[in-house]
Short mmCIF file of C-alpha atoms in Angstrom, two decimals:
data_model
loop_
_atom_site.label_atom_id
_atom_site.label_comp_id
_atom_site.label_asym_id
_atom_site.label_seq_id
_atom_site.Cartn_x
_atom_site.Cartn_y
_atom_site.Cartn_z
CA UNK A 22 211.76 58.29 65.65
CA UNK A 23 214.63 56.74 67.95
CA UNK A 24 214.59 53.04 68.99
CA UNK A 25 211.76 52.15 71.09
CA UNK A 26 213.06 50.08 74.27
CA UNK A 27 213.42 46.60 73.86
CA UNK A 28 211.42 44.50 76.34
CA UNK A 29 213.04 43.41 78.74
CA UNK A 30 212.22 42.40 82.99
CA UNK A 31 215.62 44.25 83.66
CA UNK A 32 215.21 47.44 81.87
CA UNK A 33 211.91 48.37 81.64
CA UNK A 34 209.36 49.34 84.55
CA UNK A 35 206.75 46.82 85.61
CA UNK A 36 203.12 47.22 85.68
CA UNK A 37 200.93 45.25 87.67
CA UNK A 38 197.03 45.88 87.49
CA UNK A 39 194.78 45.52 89.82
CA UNK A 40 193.80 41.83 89.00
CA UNK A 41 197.64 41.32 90.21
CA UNK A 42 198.55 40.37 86.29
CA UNK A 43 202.21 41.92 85.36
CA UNK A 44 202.82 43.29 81.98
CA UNK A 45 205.55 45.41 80.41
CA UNK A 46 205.71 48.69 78.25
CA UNK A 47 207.58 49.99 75.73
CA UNK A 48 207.30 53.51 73.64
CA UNK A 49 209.32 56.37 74.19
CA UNK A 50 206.83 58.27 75.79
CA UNK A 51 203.67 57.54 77.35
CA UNK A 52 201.78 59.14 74.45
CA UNK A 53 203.20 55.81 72.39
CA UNK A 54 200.92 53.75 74.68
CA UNK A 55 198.23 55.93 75.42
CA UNK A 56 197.56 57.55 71.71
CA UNK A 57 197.63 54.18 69.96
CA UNK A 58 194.34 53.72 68.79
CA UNK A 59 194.18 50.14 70.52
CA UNK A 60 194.22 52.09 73.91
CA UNK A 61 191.58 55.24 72.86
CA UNK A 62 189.24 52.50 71.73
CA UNK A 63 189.05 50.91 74.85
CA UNK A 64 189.24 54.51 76.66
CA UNK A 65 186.23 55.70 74.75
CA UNK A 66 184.48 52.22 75.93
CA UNK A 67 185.37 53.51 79.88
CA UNK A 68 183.72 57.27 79.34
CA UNK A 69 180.76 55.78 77.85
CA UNK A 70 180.42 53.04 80.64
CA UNK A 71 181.46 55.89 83.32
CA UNK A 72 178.84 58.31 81.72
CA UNK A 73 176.20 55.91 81.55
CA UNK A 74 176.31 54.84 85.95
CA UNK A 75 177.11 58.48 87.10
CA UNK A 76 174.11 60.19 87.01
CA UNK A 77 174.15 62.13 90.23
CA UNK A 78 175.88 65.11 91.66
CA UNK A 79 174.45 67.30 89.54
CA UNK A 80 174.57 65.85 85.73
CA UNK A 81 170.95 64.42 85.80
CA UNK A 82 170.45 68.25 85.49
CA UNK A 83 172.34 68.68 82.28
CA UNK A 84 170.52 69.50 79.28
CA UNK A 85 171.12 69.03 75.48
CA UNK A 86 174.90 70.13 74.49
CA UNK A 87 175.38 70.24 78.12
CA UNK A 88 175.86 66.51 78.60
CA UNK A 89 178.90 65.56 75.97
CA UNK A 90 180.36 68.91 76.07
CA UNK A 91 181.01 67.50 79.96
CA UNK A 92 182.01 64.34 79.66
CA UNK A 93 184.50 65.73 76.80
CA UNK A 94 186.06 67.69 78.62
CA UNK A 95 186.35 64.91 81.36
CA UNK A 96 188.14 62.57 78.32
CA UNK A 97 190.13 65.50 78.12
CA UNK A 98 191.33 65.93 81.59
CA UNK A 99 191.70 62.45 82.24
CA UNK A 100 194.05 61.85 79.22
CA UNK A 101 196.14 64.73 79.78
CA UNK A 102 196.52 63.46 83.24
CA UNK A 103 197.26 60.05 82.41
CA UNK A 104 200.32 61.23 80.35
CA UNK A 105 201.43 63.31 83.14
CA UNK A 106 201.46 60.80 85.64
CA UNK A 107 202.85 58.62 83.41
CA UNK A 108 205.41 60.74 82.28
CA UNK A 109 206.13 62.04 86.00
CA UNK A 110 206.97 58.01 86.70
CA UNK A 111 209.05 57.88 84.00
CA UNK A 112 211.65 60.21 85.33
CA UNK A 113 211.57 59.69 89.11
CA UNK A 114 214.42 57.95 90.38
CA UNK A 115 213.96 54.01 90.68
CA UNK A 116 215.19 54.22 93.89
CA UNK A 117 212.30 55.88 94.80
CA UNK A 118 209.64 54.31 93.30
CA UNK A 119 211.65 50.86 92.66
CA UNK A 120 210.85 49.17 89.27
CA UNK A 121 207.21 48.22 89.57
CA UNK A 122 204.41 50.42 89.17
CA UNK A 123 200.63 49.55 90.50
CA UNK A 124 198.16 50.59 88.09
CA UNK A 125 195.61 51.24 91.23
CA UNK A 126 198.03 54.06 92.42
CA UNK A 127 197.94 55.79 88.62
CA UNK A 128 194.22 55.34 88.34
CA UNK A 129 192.70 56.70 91.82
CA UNK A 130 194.47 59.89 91.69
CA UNK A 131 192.71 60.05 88.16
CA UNK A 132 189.60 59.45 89.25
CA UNK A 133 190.17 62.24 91.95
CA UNK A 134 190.34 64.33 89.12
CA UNK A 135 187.88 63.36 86.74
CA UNK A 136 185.33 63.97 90.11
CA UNK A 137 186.58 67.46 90.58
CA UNK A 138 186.71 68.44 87.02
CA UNK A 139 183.18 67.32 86.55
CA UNK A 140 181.71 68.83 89.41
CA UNK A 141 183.54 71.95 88.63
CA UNK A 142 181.34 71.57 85.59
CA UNK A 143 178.60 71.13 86.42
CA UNK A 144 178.33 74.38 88.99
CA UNK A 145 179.84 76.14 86.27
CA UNK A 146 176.98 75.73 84.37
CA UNK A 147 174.69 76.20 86.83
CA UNK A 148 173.29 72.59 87.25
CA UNK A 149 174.00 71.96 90.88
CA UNK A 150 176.02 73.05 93.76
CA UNK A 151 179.29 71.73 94.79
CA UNK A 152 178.58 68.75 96.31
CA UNK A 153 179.54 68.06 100.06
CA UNK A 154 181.89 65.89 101.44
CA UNK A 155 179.85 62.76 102.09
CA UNK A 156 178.43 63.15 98.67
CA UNK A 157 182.25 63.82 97.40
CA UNK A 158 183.58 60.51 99.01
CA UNK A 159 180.38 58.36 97.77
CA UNK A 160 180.72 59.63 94.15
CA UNK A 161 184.47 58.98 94.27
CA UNK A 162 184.08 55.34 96.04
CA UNK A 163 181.57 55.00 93.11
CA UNK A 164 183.67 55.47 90.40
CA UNK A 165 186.80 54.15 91.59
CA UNK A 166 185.37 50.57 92.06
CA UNK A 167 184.02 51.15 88.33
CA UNK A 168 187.69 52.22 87.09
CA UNK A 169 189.38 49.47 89.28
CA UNK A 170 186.92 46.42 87.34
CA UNK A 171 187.65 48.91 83.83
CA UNK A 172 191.57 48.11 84.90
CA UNK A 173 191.05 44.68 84.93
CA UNK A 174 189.34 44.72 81.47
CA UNK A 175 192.54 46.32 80.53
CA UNK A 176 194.73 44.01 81.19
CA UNK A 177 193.05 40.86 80.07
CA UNK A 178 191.73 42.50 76.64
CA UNK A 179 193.58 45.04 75.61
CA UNK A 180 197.45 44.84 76.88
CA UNK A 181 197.87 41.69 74.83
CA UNK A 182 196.70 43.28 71.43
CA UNK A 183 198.71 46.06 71.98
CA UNK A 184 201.83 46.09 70.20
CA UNK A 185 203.59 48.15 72.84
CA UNK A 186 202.63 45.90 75.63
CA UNK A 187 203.84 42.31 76.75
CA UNK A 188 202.12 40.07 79.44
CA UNK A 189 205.28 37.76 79.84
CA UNK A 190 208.78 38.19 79.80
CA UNK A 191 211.15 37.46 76.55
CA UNK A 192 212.73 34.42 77.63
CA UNK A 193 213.47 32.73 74.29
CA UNK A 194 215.74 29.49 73.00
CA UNK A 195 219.20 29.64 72.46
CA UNK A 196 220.34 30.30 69.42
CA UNK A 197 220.13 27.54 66.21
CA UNK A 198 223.80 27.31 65.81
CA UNK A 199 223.78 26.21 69.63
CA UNK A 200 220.89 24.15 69.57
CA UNK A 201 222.20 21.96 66.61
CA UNK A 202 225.79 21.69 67.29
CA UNK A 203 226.97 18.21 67.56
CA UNK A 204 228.91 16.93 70.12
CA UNK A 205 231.56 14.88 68.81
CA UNK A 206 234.22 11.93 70.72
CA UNK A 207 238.06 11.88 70.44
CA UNK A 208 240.54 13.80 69.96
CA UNK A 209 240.01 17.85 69.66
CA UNK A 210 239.78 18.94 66.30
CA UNK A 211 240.58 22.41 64.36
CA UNK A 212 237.29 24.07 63.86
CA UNK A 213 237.42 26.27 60.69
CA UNK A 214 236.55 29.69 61.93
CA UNK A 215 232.85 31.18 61.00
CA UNK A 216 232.86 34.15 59.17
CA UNK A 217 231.50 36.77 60.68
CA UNK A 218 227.75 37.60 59.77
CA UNK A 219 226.64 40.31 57.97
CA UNK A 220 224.61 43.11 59.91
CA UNK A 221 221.39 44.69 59.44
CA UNK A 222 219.90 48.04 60.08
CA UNK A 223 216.93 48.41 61.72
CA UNK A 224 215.66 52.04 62.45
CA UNK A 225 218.74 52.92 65.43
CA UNK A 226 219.77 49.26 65.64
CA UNK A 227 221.97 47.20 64.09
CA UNK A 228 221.87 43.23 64.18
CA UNK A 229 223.52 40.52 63.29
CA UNK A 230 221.70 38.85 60.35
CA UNK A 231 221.65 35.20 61.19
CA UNK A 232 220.88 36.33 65.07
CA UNK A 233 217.20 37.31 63.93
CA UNK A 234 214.75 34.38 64.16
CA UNK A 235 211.82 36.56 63.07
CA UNK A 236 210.17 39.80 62.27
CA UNK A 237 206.53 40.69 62.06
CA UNK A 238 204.65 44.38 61.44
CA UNK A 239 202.54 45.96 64.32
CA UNK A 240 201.14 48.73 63.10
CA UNK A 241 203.69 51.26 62.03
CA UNK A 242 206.56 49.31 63.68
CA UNK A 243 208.26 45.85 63.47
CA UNK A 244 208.60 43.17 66.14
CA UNK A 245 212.15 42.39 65.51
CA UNK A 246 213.20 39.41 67.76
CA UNK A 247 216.20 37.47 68.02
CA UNK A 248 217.39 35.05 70.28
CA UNK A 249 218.40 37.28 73.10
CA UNK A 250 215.08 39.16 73.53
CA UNK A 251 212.52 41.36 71.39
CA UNK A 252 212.30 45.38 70.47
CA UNK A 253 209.71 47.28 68.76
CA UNK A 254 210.89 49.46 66.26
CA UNK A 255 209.89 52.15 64.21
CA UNK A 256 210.63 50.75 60.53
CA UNK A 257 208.72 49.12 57.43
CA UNK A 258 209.46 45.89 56.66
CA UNK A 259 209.87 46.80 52.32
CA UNK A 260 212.72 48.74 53.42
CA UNK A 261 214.82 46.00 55.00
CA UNK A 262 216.49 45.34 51.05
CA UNK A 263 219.27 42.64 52.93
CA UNK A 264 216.51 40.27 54.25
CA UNK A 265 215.00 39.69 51.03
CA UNK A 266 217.97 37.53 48.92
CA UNK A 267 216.82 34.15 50.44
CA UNK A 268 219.69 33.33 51.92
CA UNK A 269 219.26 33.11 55.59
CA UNK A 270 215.33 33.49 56.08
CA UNK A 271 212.56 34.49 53.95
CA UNK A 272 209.17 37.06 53.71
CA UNK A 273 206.31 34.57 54.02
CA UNK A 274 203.49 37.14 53.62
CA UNK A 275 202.76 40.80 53.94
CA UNK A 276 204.02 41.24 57.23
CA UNK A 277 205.85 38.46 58.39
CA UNK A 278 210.03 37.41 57.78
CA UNK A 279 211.20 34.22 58.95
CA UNK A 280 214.72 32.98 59.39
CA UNK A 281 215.20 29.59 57.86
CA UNK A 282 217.05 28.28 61.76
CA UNK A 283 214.32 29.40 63.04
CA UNK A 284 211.73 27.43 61.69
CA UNK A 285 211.02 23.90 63.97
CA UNK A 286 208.62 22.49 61.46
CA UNK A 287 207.15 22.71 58.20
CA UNK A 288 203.12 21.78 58.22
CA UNK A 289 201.62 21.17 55.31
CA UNK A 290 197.76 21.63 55.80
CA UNK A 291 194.39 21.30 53.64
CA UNK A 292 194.43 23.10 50.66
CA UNK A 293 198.32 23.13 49.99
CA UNK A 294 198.22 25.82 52.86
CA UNK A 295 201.93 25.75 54.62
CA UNK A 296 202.28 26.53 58.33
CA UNK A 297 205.36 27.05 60.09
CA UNK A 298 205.69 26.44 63.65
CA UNK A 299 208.89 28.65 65.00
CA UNK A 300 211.13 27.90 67.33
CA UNK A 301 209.38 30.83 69.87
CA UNK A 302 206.28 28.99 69.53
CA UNK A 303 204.82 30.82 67.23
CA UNK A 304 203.36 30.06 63.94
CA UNK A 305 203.50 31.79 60.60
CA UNK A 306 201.56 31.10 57.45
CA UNK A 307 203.10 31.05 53.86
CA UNK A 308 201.13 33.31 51.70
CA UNK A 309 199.59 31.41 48.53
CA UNK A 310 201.94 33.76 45.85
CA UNK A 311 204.55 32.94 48.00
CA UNK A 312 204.66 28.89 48.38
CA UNK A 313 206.50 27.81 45.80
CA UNK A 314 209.20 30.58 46.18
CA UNK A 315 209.55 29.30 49.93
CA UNK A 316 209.64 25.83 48.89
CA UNK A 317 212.73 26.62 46.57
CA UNK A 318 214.55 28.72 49.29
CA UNK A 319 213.84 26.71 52.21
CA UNK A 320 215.20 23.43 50.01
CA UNK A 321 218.11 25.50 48.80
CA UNK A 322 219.16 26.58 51.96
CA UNK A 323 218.84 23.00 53.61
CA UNK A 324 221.21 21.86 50.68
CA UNK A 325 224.01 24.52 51.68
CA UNK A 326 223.71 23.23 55.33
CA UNK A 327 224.23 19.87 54.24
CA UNK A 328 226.89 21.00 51.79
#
């Protein structure tokens, strides 16, 4: 699979839900987002809660493989729709739409649809008529207001344990090398020229090796970020063969590499446990098997600094 986007409040579209929270997507396809089993969890949770509070227009009628053979087919619809209207948003011009898209505008014409499909249904198998249009606007009022509060659920629950999703933008430090350089009086000196660093491949990317800070598995990709911004990629972290000679950084756990400049502090906790608290913020814990192997790295690389 090619390079998923990397995050970014440039390039990528904006959504904003209905609660008025902002969060960005990556994937190269709606079907990234939507399929991941993160989102069908919580989609499953929405048909059961929508299923459970309609119970007019006709499906109070419904009898024994009636019932989920309806509300299937509703998943159905409203899925397939989702990825359209996704996927329709994807390729209209920016111009048109600008860079920000409302989750309330993708979700109402979905719940248009879920309305007609089910009462299409329901007449279809003989349960009821088609309803009128004062029933029609109540029943879509209804379930819009339901799907609006489902939205906000969304967003506060799910978007930030999806690994395609971010609820801020990537504004990170600068890089080590900047952060630590010295400023020095007097005259200007000759500054022996850095050689240049060694690059990495990372699915369709290539970076430079002591530009990564960190990288972490999600699922069945890796959050690769560096000091200019993040990107989700579609790779295994047991492939990456350069990252694991110790030199600049070091695999702490299963799914977690850490750059030696990248790490702030070392915390040394009950138990002999070792946290490190990054220079994003973030923390990552040293596996037990893998202590004393950090311990000799870390010191080893501190003594080529110094050298």
């Amino acid at each position: 699979m090619s390079e998923l986007r990397e995050f970014s409040t440039v390039s990528d579209f904006e959504y904003r839900s209905t609660l008025g929270t902002t969060f960005w997507v990556g994937g190269d396809s709606a079907a990234d987002y939507l399929l991941h089993p993160v989102f069908l969890q919580f989609a499953l949770l929405c048909l059961a809660v929508v299923a459970l509070l309609d119970q007019g227009g006709g499906v109070d009628l419904l009898v024994g493989w009636q019932v989920p053979l309806v509300w299937l087919v509703v998943a159905l619809a409203g899925l397939l729709g989702g990825l359209a209207m996704m996927a329709l948003l994807s390729v209209l011009p920016r111009w048109i739409l600008g860079r920000r898209r409302f989750t309330p505008l993708i979700l109402l014409p979905l719940v248009a649809l879920g309305e007609a499909v089910r009462a299409g249904l329901v007449v279809m198998l003989g349960a009821g008529d088609w309803p009128t249009t004062p029933e029609v606007m109540a029943d879509f009022a209804r379930s819009a207001v339901v799907i609006l509060i489902l939205d906000v659920i969304h967003v506060l629950y799910v978007v930030p344990l999806h690994p395609l999703a971010r609820t801020v933008p990537d504004a990170l430090p600068e890089p080590m090398a900047e952060r630590d350089a010295e400023a020095v009086d007097g005259p200007e000196e000759t500054v022996p020229t850095r050689p240049a660093s060694r690059e990495i491949r990372i699915a369709e990317r290539s970076f430079a090796l002591d530009e990564i800070l960190w990288i972490r598995t999600e699922d069945h990709y890796l959050n690769v970020v560096t000091a200019k911004g993040r990107s989700l990629l579609r790779a295994k972290l047991s492939e990456l063969k350069d990252l694991q000679d110790g030199k600049v950084g070091v695999q702490v756990n299963r799914s977690h590499w850490v750059s030696f400049g990248a790490i702030a502090e070392v915390r040394n906790e009950a138990g002999g446990q070792i946290i490190l608290r990054l220079v994003t913020g973030d923390d990552a814990t040293v596996a037990r098997s893998r202590r004393i192997m950090f311990r000799q790295m870390h010191h080893a690389w501190q003594q080529r600094r110094m050298g």
